[in-house]
XYZ file of C-alpha atoms in Angstrom:
439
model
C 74.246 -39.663 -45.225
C 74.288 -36.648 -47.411
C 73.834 -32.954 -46.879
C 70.249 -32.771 -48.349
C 69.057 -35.721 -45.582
C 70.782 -33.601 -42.536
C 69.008 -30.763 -43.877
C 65.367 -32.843 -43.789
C 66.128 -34.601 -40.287
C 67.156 -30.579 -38.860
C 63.952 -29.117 -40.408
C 61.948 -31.747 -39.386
C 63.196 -31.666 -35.707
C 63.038 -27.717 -35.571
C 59.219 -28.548 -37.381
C 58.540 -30.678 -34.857
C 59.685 -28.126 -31.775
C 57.376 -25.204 -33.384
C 54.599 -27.323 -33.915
C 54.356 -27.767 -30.167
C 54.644 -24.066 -29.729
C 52.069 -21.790 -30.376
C 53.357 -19.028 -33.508
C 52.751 -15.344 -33.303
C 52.620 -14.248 -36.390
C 53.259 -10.506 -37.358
C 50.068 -8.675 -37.579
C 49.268 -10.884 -34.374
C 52.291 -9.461 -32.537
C 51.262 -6.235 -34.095
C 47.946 -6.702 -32.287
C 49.058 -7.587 -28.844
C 51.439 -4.843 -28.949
C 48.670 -2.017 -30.223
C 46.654 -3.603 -26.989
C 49.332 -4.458 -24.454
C 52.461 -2.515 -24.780
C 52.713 0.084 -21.558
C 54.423 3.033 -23.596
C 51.521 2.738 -26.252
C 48.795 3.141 -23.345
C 50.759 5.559 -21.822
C 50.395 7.932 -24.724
C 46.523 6.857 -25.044
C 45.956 8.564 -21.606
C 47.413 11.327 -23.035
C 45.193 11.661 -25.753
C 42.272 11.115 -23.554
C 43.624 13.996 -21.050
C 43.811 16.159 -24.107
C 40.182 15.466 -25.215
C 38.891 16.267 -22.257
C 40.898 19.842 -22.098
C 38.744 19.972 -25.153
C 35.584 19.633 -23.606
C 33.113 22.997 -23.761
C 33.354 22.473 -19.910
C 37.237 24.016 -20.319
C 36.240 26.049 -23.037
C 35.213 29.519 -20.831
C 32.330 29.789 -22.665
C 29.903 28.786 -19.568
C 29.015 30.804 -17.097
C 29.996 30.536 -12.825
C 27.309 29.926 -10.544
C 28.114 30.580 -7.236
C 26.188 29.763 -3.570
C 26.818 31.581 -1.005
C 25.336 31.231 2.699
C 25.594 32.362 6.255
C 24.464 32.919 9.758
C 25.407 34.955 12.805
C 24.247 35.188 16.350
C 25.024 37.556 18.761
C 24.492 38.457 22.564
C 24.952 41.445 23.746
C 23.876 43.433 27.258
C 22.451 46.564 26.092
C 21.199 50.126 28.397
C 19.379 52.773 26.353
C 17.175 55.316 27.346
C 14.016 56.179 25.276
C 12.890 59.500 24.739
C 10.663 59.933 27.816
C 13.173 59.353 29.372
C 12.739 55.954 30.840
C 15.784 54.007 30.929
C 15.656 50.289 29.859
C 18.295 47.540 30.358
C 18.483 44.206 28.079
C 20.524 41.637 29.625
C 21.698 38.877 27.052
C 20.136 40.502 23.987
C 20.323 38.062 20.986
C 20.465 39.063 17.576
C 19.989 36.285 14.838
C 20.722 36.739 11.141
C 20.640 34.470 8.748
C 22.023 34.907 4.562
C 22.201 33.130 1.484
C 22.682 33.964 -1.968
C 23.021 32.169 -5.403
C 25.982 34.487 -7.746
C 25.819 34.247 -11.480
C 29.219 35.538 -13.521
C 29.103 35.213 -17.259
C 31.758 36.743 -19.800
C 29.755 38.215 -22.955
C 33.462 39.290 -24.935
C 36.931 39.255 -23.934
C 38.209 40.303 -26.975
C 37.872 36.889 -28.719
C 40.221 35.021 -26.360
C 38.165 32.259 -25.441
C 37.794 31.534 -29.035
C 41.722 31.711 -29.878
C 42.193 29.650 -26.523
C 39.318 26.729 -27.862
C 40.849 26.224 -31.109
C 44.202 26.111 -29.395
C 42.892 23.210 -27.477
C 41.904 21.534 -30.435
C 45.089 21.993 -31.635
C 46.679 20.708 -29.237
C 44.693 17.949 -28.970
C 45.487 16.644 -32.516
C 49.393 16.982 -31.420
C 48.721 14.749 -29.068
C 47.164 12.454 -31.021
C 50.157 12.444 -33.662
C 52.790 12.200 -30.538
C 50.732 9.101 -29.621
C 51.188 7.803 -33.596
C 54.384 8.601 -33.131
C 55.305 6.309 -30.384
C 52.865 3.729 -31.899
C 55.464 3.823 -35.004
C 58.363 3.902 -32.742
C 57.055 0.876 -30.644
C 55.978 -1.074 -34.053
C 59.493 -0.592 -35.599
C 60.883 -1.935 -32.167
C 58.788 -4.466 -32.452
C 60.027 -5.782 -35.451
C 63.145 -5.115 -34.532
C 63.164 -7.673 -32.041
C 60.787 -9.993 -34.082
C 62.758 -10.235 -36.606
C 65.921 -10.737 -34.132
C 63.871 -14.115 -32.909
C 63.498 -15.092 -36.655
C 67.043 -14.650 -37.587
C 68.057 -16.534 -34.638
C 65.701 -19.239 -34.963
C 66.535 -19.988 -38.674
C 70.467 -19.538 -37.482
C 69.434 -22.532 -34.928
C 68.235 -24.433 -37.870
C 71.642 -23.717 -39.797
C 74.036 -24.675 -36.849
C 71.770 -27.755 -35.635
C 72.509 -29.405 -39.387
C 75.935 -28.392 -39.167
C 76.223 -30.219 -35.702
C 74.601 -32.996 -37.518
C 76.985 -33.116 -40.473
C 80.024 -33.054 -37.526
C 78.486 -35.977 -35.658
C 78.350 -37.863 -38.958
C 82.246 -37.139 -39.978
C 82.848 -37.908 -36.475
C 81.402 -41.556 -37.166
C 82.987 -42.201 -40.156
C 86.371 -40.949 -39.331
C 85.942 -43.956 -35.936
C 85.093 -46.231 -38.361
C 88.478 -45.590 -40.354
C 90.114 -45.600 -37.551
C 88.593 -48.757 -36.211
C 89.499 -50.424 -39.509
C 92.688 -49.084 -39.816
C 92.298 -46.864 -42.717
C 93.130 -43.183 -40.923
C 94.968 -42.438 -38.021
C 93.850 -40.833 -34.715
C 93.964 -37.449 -35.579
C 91.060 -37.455 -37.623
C 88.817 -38.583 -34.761
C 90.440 -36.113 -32.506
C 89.899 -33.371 -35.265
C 85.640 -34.370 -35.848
C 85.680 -34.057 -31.983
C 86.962 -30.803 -31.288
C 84.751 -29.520 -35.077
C 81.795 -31.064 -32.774
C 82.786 -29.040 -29.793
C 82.838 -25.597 -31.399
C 79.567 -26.552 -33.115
C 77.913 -27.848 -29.740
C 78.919 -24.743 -28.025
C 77.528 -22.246 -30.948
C 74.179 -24.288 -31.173
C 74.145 -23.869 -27.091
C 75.180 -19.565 -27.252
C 72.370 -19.231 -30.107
C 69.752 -20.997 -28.116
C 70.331 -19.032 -25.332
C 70.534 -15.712 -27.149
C 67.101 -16.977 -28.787
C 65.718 -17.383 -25.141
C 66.596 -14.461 -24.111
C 65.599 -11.831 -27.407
C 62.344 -13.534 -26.912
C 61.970 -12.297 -23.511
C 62.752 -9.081 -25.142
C 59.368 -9.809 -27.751
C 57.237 -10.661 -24.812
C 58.520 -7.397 -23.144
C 57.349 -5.352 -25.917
C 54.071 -6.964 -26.221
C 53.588 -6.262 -22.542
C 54.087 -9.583 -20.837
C 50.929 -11.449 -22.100
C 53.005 -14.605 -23.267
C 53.227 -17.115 -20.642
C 54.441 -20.084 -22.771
C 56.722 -20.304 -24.871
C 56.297 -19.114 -28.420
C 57.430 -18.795 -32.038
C 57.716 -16.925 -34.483
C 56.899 -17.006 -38.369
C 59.964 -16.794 -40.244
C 58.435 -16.172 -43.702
C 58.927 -12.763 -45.184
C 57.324 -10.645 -48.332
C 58.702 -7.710 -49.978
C 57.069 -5.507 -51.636
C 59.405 -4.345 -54.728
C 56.348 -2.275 -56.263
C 57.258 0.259 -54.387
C 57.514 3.825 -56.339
C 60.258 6.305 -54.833
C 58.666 9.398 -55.874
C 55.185 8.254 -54.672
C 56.608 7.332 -51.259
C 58.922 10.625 -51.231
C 55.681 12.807 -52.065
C 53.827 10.934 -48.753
C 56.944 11.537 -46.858
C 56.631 15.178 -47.369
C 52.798 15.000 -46.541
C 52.373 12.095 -43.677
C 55.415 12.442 -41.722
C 54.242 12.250 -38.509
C 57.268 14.572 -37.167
C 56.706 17.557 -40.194
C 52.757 16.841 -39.056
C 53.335 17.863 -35.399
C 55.764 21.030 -36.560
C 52.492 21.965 -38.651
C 50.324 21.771 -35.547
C 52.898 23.596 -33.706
C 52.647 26.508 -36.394
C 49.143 26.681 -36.003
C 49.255 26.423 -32.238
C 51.747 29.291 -32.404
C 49.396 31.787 -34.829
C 46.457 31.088 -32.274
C 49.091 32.340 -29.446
C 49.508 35.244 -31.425
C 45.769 35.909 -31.707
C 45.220 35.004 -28.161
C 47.652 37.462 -26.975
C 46.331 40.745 -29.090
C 42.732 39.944 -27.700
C 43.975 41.911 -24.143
C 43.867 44.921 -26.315
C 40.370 44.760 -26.083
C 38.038 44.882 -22.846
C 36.134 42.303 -21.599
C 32.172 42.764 -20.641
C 30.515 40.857 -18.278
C 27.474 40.208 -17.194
C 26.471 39.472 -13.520
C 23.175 38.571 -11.528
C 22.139 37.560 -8.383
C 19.312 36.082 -5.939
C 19.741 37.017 -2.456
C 18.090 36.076 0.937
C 18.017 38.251 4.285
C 16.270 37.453 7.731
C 17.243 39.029 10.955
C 15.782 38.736 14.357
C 16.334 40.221 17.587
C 14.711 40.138 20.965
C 16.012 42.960 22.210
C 13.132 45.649 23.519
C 15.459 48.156 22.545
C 15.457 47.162 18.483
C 13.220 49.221 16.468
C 12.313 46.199 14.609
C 12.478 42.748 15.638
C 12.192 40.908 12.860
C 13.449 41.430 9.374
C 13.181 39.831 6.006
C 13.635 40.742 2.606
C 15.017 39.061 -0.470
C 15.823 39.924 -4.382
C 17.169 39.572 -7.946
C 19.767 41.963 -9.041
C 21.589 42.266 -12.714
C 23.975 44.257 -13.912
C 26.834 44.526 -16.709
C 30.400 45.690 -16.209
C 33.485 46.596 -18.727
C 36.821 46.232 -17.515
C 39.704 47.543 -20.147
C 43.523 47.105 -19.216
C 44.614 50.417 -20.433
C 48.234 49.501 -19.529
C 49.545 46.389 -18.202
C 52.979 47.677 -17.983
C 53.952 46.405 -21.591
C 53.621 42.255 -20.776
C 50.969 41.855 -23.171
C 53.046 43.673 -26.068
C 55.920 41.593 -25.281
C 53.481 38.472 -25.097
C 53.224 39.090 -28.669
C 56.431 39.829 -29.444
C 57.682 36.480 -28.246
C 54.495 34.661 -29.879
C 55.428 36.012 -33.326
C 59.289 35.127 -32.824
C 58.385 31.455 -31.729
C 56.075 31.415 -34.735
C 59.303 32.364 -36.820
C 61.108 29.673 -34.857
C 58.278 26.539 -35.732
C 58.481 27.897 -39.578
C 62.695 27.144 -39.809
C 62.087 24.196 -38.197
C 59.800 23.122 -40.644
C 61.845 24.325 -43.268
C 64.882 22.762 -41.726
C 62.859 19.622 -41.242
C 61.978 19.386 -45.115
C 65.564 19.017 -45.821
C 66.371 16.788 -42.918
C 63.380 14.736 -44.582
C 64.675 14.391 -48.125
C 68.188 13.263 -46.716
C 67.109 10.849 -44.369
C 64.737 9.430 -47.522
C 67.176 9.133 -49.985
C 69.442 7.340 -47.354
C 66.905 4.771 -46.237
C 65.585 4.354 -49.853
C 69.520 3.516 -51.085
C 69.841 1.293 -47.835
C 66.776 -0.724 -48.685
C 67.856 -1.018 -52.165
C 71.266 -2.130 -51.532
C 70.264 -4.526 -48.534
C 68.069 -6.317 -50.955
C 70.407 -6.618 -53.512
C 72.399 -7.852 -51.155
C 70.020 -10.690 -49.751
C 69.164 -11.592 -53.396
C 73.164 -11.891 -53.702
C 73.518 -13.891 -50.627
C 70.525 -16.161 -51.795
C 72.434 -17.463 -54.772
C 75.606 -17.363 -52.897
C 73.529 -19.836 -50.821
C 73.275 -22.219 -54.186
C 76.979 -21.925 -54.583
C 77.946 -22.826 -51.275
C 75.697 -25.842 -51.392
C 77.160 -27.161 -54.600
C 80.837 -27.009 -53.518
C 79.545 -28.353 -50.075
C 78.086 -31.232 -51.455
C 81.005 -31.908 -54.105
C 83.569 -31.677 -51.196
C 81.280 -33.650 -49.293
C 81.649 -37.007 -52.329
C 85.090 -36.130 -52.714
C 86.225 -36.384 -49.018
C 83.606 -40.144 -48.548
C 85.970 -41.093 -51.270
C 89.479 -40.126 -49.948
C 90.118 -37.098 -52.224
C 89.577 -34.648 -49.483
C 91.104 -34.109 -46.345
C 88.956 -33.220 -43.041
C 90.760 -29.625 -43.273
C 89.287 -29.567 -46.628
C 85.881 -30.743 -46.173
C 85.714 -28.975 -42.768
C 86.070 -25.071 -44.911
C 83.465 -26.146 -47.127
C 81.134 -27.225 -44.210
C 81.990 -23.619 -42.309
C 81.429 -21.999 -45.913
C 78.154 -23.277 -46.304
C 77.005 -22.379 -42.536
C 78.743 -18.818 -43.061
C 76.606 -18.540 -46.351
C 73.280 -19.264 -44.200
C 74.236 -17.285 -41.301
C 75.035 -14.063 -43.786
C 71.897 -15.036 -46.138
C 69.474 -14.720 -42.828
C 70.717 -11.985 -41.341
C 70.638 -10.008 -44.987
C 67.154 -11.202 -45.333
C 66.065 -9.737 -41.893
C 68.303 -6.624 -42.368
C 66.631 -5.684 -45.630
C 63.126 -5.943 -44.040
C 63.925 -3.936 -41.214
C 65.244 -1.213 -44.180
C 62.157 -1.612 -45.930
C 60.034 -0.724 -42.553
C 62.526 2.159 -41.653
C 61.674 3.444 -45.188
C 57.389 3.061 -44.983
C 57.540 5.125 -40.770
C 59.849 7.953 -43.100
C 57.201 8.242 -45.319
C 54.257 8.312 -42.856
C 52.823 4.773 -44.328
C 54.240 1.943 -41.409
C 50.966 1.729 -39.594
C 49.228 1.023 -43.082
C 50.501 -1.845 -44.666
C 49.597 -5.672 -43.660
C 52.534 -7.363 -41.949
């Protein structure tokens, strides 16, 4: 049996296995990981805490209603004398009084803080939103990180199944030429121990295949309860244009976004903190209640009620604060400085790590295009080794390189292959673009 049948019998077995397993294809695991993973809902709580600090209810622009109410009693023994000069006595006087009040505070100015403060808020709110895109890219590349870790190994199954298959079948014929007398023993001993080292690598890479897809379900939060593929095909895209993707990588970079943010969130500090210059005005206003009762025969009036509306304005101005507000601004302008050479810094850390990752993907796929055809080589001595040794020109030391030649040229093709995706993804969450391509 030749090479070309071990390879159909080990793809169709493999076939056969994935069939019976349900496939998770990338934009799928792309979905369940967008829906399931805990880091990416973590960060979508913050973005929802940060829209509500947004809210006009945390603005400062509405006014503070206040209710206030109360009620006292008192007893008290009382002597007076009146001006006759009669003399009266009130034992256990009581004296009820009863309040309430509703309290209305609303700023008219402060100097324009409230505004500065707002737009901060939205600010910050849109920082949030790009640290939650952040670890959306972060969690997508280590997604595919581990994806493509499960493809690699299952395709590296494939490889070291057929060679286990091509062992078994040397291990036959070298019995039967030993049976018949036409090799010694030490062939037979030599296909057993080949099988061995094959049996045990097919056994490690299964098991590291088990466990690197616990590591997929991890990152997809835990939703896959039985077991599960993986689709092993992969497309690049070669159309890419490096000064089209370095132009979006100075423009969509979703770290040089949130320095931008930063700058702005530092210039409405600045603003912010010059507004205590000014004074504030207020306006107030209230509705009050009053009742009061007393039985005593000494109280000039027993009962009392009266209620009211009262308004009013009042300026406060903080002539001198003791110099924290002018060293609020200080520090606000010199952390403004600060977010502007970190941006500038950033640029150039930027076109560095873009030139490196756009080399690396070039030279990975190169070399995956090199390891393809090295593929087509290794297969054509593999198969010419494989004639000569059926016919006695070729020892089993012989015949055994080629085999490991060919299995080394499928291991290093596959892991090329997976290595210059993972370049090409590195390359597209540089230039701001991994969460909008189809997988």
């Amino acid at each position: 049996m030749n090479h070309k049948n071990f390879l159909l019998i080990g793809l169709f077995v493999v076939s056969n296995v994935i069939a019976q397993q349900k496939v998770i294809t990338a934009n799928e695991a792309v979905s369940l990981a967008l829906e399931n993973n805990y880091g990416i809902k973590l960060a979508d709580n913050q973005v929802e805490v940060a829209k509500n600090n947004v809210s006009i209810l945390n603005s400062g622009y509405l006014p503070t209603l206040t209710g206030n109410a109360g009620a006292t009693i008192d007893k008290q023994d009382t002597e007076g004398q009146l001006a006759n000069g009669e003399v009266r006595i009130a034992d256990g006087a009581e004296t009820r009084r009863y309040n309430a009040s509703i309290n209305l505070n609303y700023t008219l100015f402060d100097g324009m803080g409230r505004s500065y403060n707002y737009k901060q808020l939205k600010e910050r709110y849109q920082l949030t939103e790009l640290e939650a895109r952040e670890t959306i890219e972060n969690t997508v590349f280590q997604l595919f990180t581990v994806y493509y870790n499960v493809a690699q190994l299952t395709e590296n199954t494939v490889a070291l199944n057929e060679t286990l298959a091509i062992s078994k079948d040397r291990l036959l014929r070298a019995q039967y030429q030993f049976d018949y007398g036409q090799s010694t023993k030490l062939g037979v001993l030599n296909a057993e121990v080949d099988i061995n080292k094959d049996s045990i690598s097919v056994i490690n890479t299964k098991q590291q295949l088990i466990n690197i897809k616990r590591d997929l379900n991890v990152v997809l939060g835990d939703v896959l309860t039985e077991d599960f593929s993986v689709d092993t095909q992969i497309n690049f895209d070669v159309l890419f244009s490096k000064e089209e993707l370095f132009l979006k990588a100075k423009t969509r970079n979703t770290t040089l976004l949130q320095i931008d943010k930063n700058i702005a969130i530092s210039g409405f500090d600045i603003k912010s903190g010059k507004s205590a210059y000014l004074p504030t005005i207020g306006l107030i206003g209230s509705y009050g209640w009053n009742e009061s009762t007393n039985n005593s025969p000494l109280a000039f009036t027993l009962q009392s009620t009266n209620s009211g509306v009262s308004a009013g304005l009042n300026l406060s101005w903080n002539l001198f604060d003791g110099g924290s507000t002018i060293i609020r601004v200080k520090n606000a302008k010199i952390n403004l400085e600060n977010q502007q050479l970190q941006k500038e810094q950033l640029l150039i850390t930027i076109e560095r790590d873009f030139n490196n990752a756009w080399d690396d993907y070039q030279n990975k796929l190169n070399i995956f295009k090199l390891q393809e055809a090295n593929i087509i080589t290794s297969q054509n001595n593999f198969n010419r080794t494989e004639e000569k040794f059926k016919i006695g020109q070729v020892n089993s030391i012989e015949f055994r390189q080629a085999q490991l030649n060919l299995l080394n040229a499928e291991l290093s093709r596959n892991q090329a292959k997976y290595d210059a995706k993972l370049a090409e993804l590195q390359l597209l969450q540089l230039s701001g673009e991994l969460l909008n391509i189809t997988f």
